[in-house]
Amino acid sequence: MASHRRPKQPSRTRVTVLTATAAAAVALTSQGAAQAAPKPSKDEVKSKVDALYEDAGRATDKYNGAKEKQEKLEKQIGDLQDKVARGQEELNDLRDGLGSMASAQYRSGGIDPSLQLFLSSDPDDYLDKASALDQLSGKQVEALKKIQEKQRDLAQQRKEAAGKLDDLADTRKELGRKKKEVQGKLGEAQKLLNTLTAKEKADLAAKEQRASRAAGDRVDLGKEAPASNRGAAALSAAATQLGKPYVSGGSGPNSYDCSGLTQWAYAHANVSITRTTYTQQNDGTKIGRSQLKPGDLVFFNNLAHVGLYAGNGQVLHAPKPGAVVRYEAMEYLGNFQFGVRI
C-alpha cells in the first residue's frame, strides 16, 4: 500500500532566497527597460513636439470647418424658422377669411341661398345678390386652393428645418470630437516639453525668440511686385497683426491660427475667402514656387499650414502654439506644396 506523505514545506530561508531573486529580476528588467528607452534629447523632443503641433494644426482645421458649417446651419435654420412662422400667420389669415365666408353663408339661413333670392320681391335686388353669391363661391374655392398650397409649403419647410437640425446635432458632435483631438495633441506636446531640463527649455525659448519678429523689426522683403492690389492689401493688413499670439481656432483680432490670419487679412482687402487650409487651396489659382508674388497664399506640409508670401523667400504667418504672428523664411516651414493666387 502506497504511503501518503505530506509534501515537504519550503524552508523560510528558501522562500527568502526566492523572493530576493525575483526582486532582483524585476529590478534588472526595469533597469533594462530604462536603458532600452533613454531620455530623448532636446532636438528629438523638439522634432516630436513640432510633429504634434502639425497634427494639432490639421485637427484645428477640421474643427474650424465644423464650426463654420455649424454657423451656416444655424443661420439657415433661423431663416427657415422665420419663413415657417410667417407662413403660419398667412395660413391663419387665409383660414380666418374662409371662416368669415362660411359664417356669412350660415347666417343667410337654412334655405338654399338661390331659392331665397328667387323669392325676393325686388328683381333688381335679386340680380345684385345673385351676382354677389356667385362671386362669394369663387372666393371660397380660391381660398381653399391657397390654404392647400400654403399647407404643402409649410410641411416642406418644416421637413427641411428638421433635416438641418439633425445635421446641426451631428456637426456639434464632430466639433466636440475635433476639439478633444486638438487638446489631446497639444497636451502630448506639453508633456514632452516638460521632460526637458530648465536649461534645455531656456535654449528652445531663446531659439524661438530669435525666430520671432516683433512689429518694429526690419525684415528684408525685397522689392517684388505684389500679386495684385488685393494681395498687397491683404499682406499689408496681416502686417498690422505682427506679434499677436497663435491660438488654435483664433480668427482675430486678438489671436490667430494660420488660416484664421489669412482669412482675416483678405477680409480686410474686401475679399471673402474660406476658413480652412483645405478649402483655401481652392479659393484661387494654384501656382509654383517660382511664380510666387507678395500676397499669394503659400501651403506647407500636406495642407497642415498656410501663410502669406511676403517677398524675398519670407512668409508672414501665424506659426504654432506658443509663437506669435511673424515673418519667417520659407525653408524653415517644412515641405512647400504650392501657392494660391486669390
Coordinates of C-alpha atoms in Angstrom, one line a residue:
M1 CA 0.0 0.0 0.0
A2 CA 1.4 3.3 -1.1
S3 CA 2.3 5.7 1.7
H4 CA 0.8 9.1 1.7
R5 CA 3.4 11.6 2.9
R6 CA 2.6 15.2 3.4
P7 CA 4.7 17.3 1.0
K8 CA 7.6 19.0 2.5
Q9 CA 7.1 22.7 3.1
P10 CA 9.8 25.0 1.7
S11 CA 12.0 26.4 4.4
R12 CA 11.8 30.1 5.4
T13 CA 15.4 30.5 4.1
R14 CA 14.5 29.1 0.7
V15 CA 11.4 31.4 0.4
T16 CA 13.6 34.4 1.3
V17 CA 16.1 33.5 -1.3
L18 CA 13.4 33.1 -4.0
T19 CA 11.8 36.4 -3.1
A20 CA 15.1 38.2 -3.2
T21 CA 15.9 36.6 -6.6
A22 CA 12.5 37.6 -8.0
A23 CA 13.0 41.2 -6.7
A24 CA 16.4 41.3 -8.3
A25 CA 15.0 40.0 -11.6
V26 CA 12.3 42.8 -11.6
A27 CA 14.9 45.4 -10.8
L28 CA 17.1 44.2 -13.6
T29 CA 14.2 44.1 -16.0
S30 CA 13.2 47.7 -15.0
Q31 CA 16.8 48.7 -15.4
G32 CA 17.0 47.1 -18.8
A33 CA 13.8 48.8 -19.9
A34 CA 15.1 52.2 -18.7
Q35 CA 18.3 51.5 -20.6
A36 CA 16.3 50.5 -23.7
A37 CA 14.4 53.8 -23.7
P38 CA 16.8 56.6 -22.9
K39 CA 15.6 60.1 -22.3
P40 CA 15.1 61.8 -25.7
S41 CA 17.5 64.7 -26.5
K42 CA 16.4 68.3 -26.7
D43 CA 16.4 68.1 -30.5
E44 CA 14.4 64.9 -30.5
V45 CA 11.8 66.4 -28.2
K46 CA 11.6 69.5 -30.4
S47 CA 11.1 67.3 -33.5
K48 CA 8.3 65.3 -31.8
V49 CA 6.7 68.4 -30.5
D50 CA 6.7 70.0 -34.0
A51 CA 5.1 66.9 -35.4
L52 CA 2.4 67.0 -32.7
Y53 CA 1.8 70.7 -33.5
E54 CA 1.4 69.8 -37.1
D55 CA -1.1 67.1 -36.2
A56 CA -2.9 69.6 -34.0
G57 CA -2.9 72.1 -36.9
R58 CA -4.7 69.6 -39.1
A59 CA -7.2 68.8 -36.3
T60 CA -7.7 72.5 -35.8
D61 CA -8.5 72.9 -39.4
K62 CA -11.2 70.2 -39.2
Y63 CA -12.5 71.9 -36.1
N64 CA -12.7 75.2 -37.9
G65 CA -14.5 73.6 -40.8
A66 CA -17.1 72.0 -38.5
K67 CA -17.5 75.4 -36.7
E68 CA -18.0 77.2 -40.0
K69 CA -20.6 74.6 -41.0
Q70 CA -22.4 74.9 -37.6
E71 CA -22.6 78.7 -38.1
K72 CA -24.1 78.3 -41.6
L73 CA -26.6 75.7 -40.4
E74 CA -27.7 77.9 -37.5
K75 CA -28.3 80.8 -40.0
Q76 CA -30.2 78.5 -42.4
I77 CA -32.3 77.1 -39.6
G78 CA -33.1 80.6 -38.3
D79 CA -34.2 81.7 -41.8
L80 CA -36.3 78.6 -42.3
Q81 CA -38.0 79.1 -38.9
D82 CA -38.8 82.7 -39.7
K83 CA -40.2 81.6 -43.0
V84 CA -42.3 79.0 -41.3
A85 CA -43.6 81.5 -38.7
R86 CA -44.6 84.0 -41.5
G87 CA -46.2 81.2 -43.5
Q88 CA -48.2 80.1 -40.4
E89 CA -49.5 83.6 -40.0
E90 CA -50.5 83.7 -43.7
L91 CA -52.2 80.4 -43.3
N92 CA -54.1 81.6 -40.2
D93 CA -55.3 84.7 -42.1
L94 CA -56.5 82.5 -45.0
R95 CA -58.4 80.3 -42.6
D96 CA -59.9 83.3 -40.9
G97 CA -61.1 84.6 -44.2
L98 CA -62.6 81.3 -45.2
G99 CA -64.3 81.1 -41.8
S100 CA -65.9 84.6 -42.3
M101 CA -67.3 83.4 -45.6
A102 CA -68.7 80.3 -44.1
S103 CA -70.3 82.3 -41.2
A104 CA -71.9 84.7 -43.7
Q105 CA -73.5 81.8 -45.6
Y106 CA -74.7 80.2 -42.4
R107 CA -76.3 83.4 -41.2
S108 CA -78.3 83.5 -44.5
G109 CA -80.5 80.7 -43.1
G110 CA -81.2 77.1 -43.7
I111 CA -83.0 77.6 -47.1
D112 CA -80.9 77.3 -50.2
P113 CA -79.5 80.7 -50.9
S114 CA -80.5 80.7 -54.6
L115 CA -84.1 79.9 -53.6
Q116 CA -84.1 82.7 -51.0
L117 CA -83.0 85.2 -53.7
F118 CA -85.7 83.9 -56.2
L119 CA -88.4 84.7 -53.6
S120 CA -87.2 88.2 -53.4
S121 CA -89.9 90.8 -54.3
D122 CA -87.3 93.2 -55.8
P123 CA -86.0 91.9 -59.2
D124 CA -83.0 94.4 -59.1
D125 CA -82.2 93.2 -55.6
Y126 CA -82.3 89.6 -56.8
L127 CA -79.9 90.2 -59.6
D128 CA -77.4 92.1 -57.4
K129 CA -77.5 89.4 -54.7
A130 CA -77.2 86.5 -57.2
S131 CA -74.1 88.1 -58.6
A132 CA -72.6 88.5 -55.1
L133 CA -73.4 84.9 -54.3
D134 CA -71.5 83.7 -57.4
Q135 CA -68.6 85.9 -56.5
L136 CA -68.5 84.6 -52.9
S137 CA -68.5 81.0 -54.1
G138 CA -65.5 81.7 -56.4
K139 CA -63.6 83.3 -53.5
Q140 CA -64.2 80.3 -51.3
V141 CA -62.7 77.9 -54.0
E142 CA -59.7 80.2 -54.4
A143 CA -59.2 80.5 -50.6
L144 CA -59.3 76.7 -50.3
K145 CA -56.6 76.3 -53.0
K146 CA -54.4 78.9 -51.3
I147 CA -54.8 77.1 -48.0
Q148 CA -53.8 73.8 -49.5
E149 CA -50.7 75.3 -51.2
K150 CA -49.7 77.1 -48.0
Q151 CA -50.0 73.9 -46.0
R152 CA -47.8 72.0 -48.5
D153 CA -45.2 74.8 -48.4
L154 CA -45.2 74.8 -44.6
A155 CA -44.8 71.0 -44.4
Q156 CA -41.9 71.1 -46.8
Q157 CA -40.2 73.9 -44.9
R158 CA -40.7 72.1 -41.6
K159 CA -39.2 69.0 -43.0
E160 CA -36.2 70.9 -44.4
A161 CA -35.7 72.6 -41.0
A162 CA -35.9 69.3 -39.2
G163 CA -33.2 67.8 -41.5
K164 CA -30.9 70.8 -40.9
L165 CA -31.4 70.4 -37.1
D166 CA -30.3 66.8 -37.4
D167 CA -27.2 68.0 -39.4
L168 CA -26.5 70.6 -36.7
A169 CA -26.6 68.0 -34.0
D170 CA -24.1 65.8 -35.9
T171 CA -21.9 68.8 -36.6
R172 CA -21.8 69.8 -32.9
K173 CA -20.7 66.2 -32.0
E174 CA -18.0 66.4 -34.6
L175 CA -17.0 69.8 -33.2
G176 CA -16.6 68.3 -29.8
R177 CA -14.5 65.4 -31.1
K178 CA -12.2 67.6 -33.0
K179 CA -11.8 69.9 -30.0
K180 CA -10.8 66.9 -27.9
E181 CA -8.3 65.8 -30.6
V182 CA -6.7 69.3 -30.7
Q183 CA -6.4 69.4 -26.9
G184 CA -5.0 65.9 -26.8
K185 CA -2.2 66.7 -29.3
L186 CA -1.3 69.9 -27.5
G187 CA -1.4 68.1 -24.2
E188 CA 1.0 65.4 -25.5
A189 CA 3.3 68.1 -26.8
Q190 CA 3.3 69.8 -23.4
K191 CA 4.2 66.5 -21.6
L192 CA 7.2 66.1 -23.9
L193 CA 8.3 69.7 -23.2
N194 CA 8.0 69.0 -19.5
T195 CA 10.7 66.3 -19.8
L196 CA 13.3 68.9 -20.7
T197 CA 15.6 70.5 -18.1
A198 CA 15.3 74.2 -17.3
K199 CA 18.4 74.9 -19.4
E200 CA 17.0 73.0 -22.4
K201 CA 13.7 74.8 -22.2
A202 CA 15.6 78.1 -22.0
D203 CA 17.6 77.2 -25.1
L204 CA 14.5 76.4 -27.1
A205 CA 12.8 79.6 -25.9
A206 CA 15.8 81.6 -27.0
K207 CA 15.7 79.9 -30.4
E208 CA 12.0 80.6 -30.7
Q209 CA 12.6 84.2 -29.7
R210 CA 15.2 84.7 -32.4
A211 CA 12.8 83.2 -34.9
S212 CA 10.0 85.6 -33.9
R213 CA 9.9 89.2 -35.3
A214 CA 8.3 92.0 -33.4
A215 CA 6.3 94.5 -35.4
G216 CA 9.2 97.0 -35.3
D217 CA 11.8 94.6 -36.5
R218 CA 13.2 95.1 -40.0
V219 CA 12.8 92.2 -42.4
D220 CA 14.3 92.3 -45.9
L221 CA 11.3 91.6 -48.1
G222 CA 13.0 92.7 -51.4
K223 CA 11.1 94.8 -54.0
E224 CA 8.9 92.2 -55.7
A225 CA 5.7 93.5 -57.3
P226 CA 2.6 92.2 -55.4
A227 CA 0.4 89.5 -56.9
S228 CA -2.5 92.1 -57.2
N229 CA -3.9 95.1 -55.4
R230 CA -6.0 92.8 -53.2
G231 CA -2.9 90.7 -52.5
A232 CA -1.0 93.8 -51.5
A233 CA -3.9 95.0 -49.3
A234 CA -4.2 91.6 -47.6
L235 CA -0.4 91.4 -46.9
S236 CA -0.5 95.0 -45.5
A237 CA -3.4 94.1 -43.2
A238 CA -1.6 91.0 -41.9
A239 CA 1.5 93.0 -41.1
T240 CA -0.6 95.1 -38.7
Q241 CA -1.0 91.9 -36.6
L242 CA 2.6 91.1 -36.1
G243 CA 3.2 89.9 -32.5
K244 CA -0.3 88.7 -31.9
P245 CA -0.4 85.2 -30.4
Y246 CA -1.2 81.9 -32.1
V247 CA -4.3 80.3 -30.7
S248 CA -6.0 77.2 -32.2
G249 CA -9.3 78.3 -33.7
G250 CA -8.3 82.0 -33.5
S251 CA -9.6 84.2 -36.3
G252 CA -8.7 87.7 -34.9
P253 CA -8.4 90.3 -34.0
N254 CA -6.7 89.3 -30.7
S255 CA -5.3 85.9 -31.8
Y256 CA -5.0 83.7 -34.8
D257 CA -4.3 80.2 -36.2
C258 CA -2.7 80.0 -39.6
S259 CA -5.9 80.0 -41.8
G260 CA -7.6 82.4 -39.4
L261 CA -4.9 85.0 -40.2
T262 CA -5.1 84.6 -44.0
Q263 CA -8.9 84.8 -43.9
W264 CA -8.8 87.9 -41.7
A265 CA -6.2 89.6 -43.9
Y266 CA -8.1 89.0 -47.1
A267 CA -11.4 90.2 -45.5
H268 CA -9.6 93.5 -44.8
A269 CA -8.8 93.6 -48.5
N270 CA -12.6 93.3 -49.1
V271 CA -12.1 89.7 -50.4
S272 CA -14.0 86.8 -48.9
I273 CA -12.1 83.5 -48.7
T274 CA -13.0 80.3 -46.8
R275 CA -11.9 79.4 -43.3
T276 CA -9.6 76.3 -43.5
T277 CA -6.4 75.4 -45.3
Y278 CA -8.1 72.5 -47.2
T279 CA -10.7 74.9 -48.6
Q280 CA -8.5 78.0 -49.1
Q281 CA -6.4 75.9 -51.5
N282 CA -9.4 76.1 -53.9
D283 CA -10.0 79.9 -53.4
G284 CA -7.7 80.9 -56.3
T285 CA -5.3 79.6 -58.9
K286 CA -2.6 77.2 -57.9
I287 CA 1.0 78.3 -58.8
G288 CA 4.5 77.0 -58.3
R289 CA 7.3 78.5 -56.1
S290 CA 9.0 80.4 -59.0
Q291 CA 5.7 82.2 -59.7
L292 CA 5.1 83.4 -56.1
K293 CA 4.4 87.1 -55.5
P294 CA 3.7 89.1 -52.3
G295 CA 0.1 88.5 -51.2
D296 CA -0.1 84.9 -52.6
L297 CA -1.2 82.2 -50.2
V298 CA 1.6 79.5 -49.5
F299 CA 0.8 76.0 -48.3
F300 CA 3.1 73.6 -46.5
N301 CA 3.1 70.0 -45.0
N302 CA 0.2 68.4 -46.8
L303 CA -2.1 71.4 -46.1
A304 CA -1.2 71.5 -42.4
H305 CA -0.1 75.1 -42.7
V306 CA -0.8 78.3 -44.7
G307 CA 0.7 81.8 -44.7
L308 CA 1.1 84.8 -46.9
Y309 CA 4.1 85.1 -49.2
A310 CA 5.8 88.4 -48.3
G311 CA 8.6 88.5 -50.8
N312 CA 12.3 87.5 -50.8
G313 CA 11.5 84.0 -49.6
Q314 CA 9.8 85.2 -46.5
V315 CA 6.3 84.2 -45.2
L316 CA 4.1 86.2 -42.9
H317 CA 2.1 83.7 -40.8
A318 CA 0.7 82.5 -37.5
P319 CA 3.2 79.6 -36.9
K320 CA 2.2 77.3 -34.0
P321 CA 1.2 77.2 -30.3
G322 CA 3.5 79.4 -28.1
A323 CA 4.5 81.6 -31.1
V324 CA 3.3 84.9 -32.5
V325 CA 2.4 86.2 -35.9
R326 CA 5.8 86.8 -37.6
Y327 CA 7.9 86.7 -40.7
E328 CA 9.8 83.5 -41.3
A329 CA 12.0 82.2 -44.1
M330 CA 10.2 79.5 -46.2
E331 CA 13.0 76.9 -45.7
Y332 CA 12.1 76.7 -42.0
L333 CA 8.4 76.0 -42.6
G334 CA 8.7 72.4 -43.9
N335 CA 7.6 70.9 -47.1
F336 CA 6.3 73.6 -49.5
Q337 CA 3.4 72.4 -51.6
F338 CA 2.1 75.2 -53.8
G339 CA 0.9 78.8 -53.8
V340 CA -2.5 80.1 -54.5
R341 CA -3.2 83.4 -56.1
I342 CA -6.5 84.9 -54.9

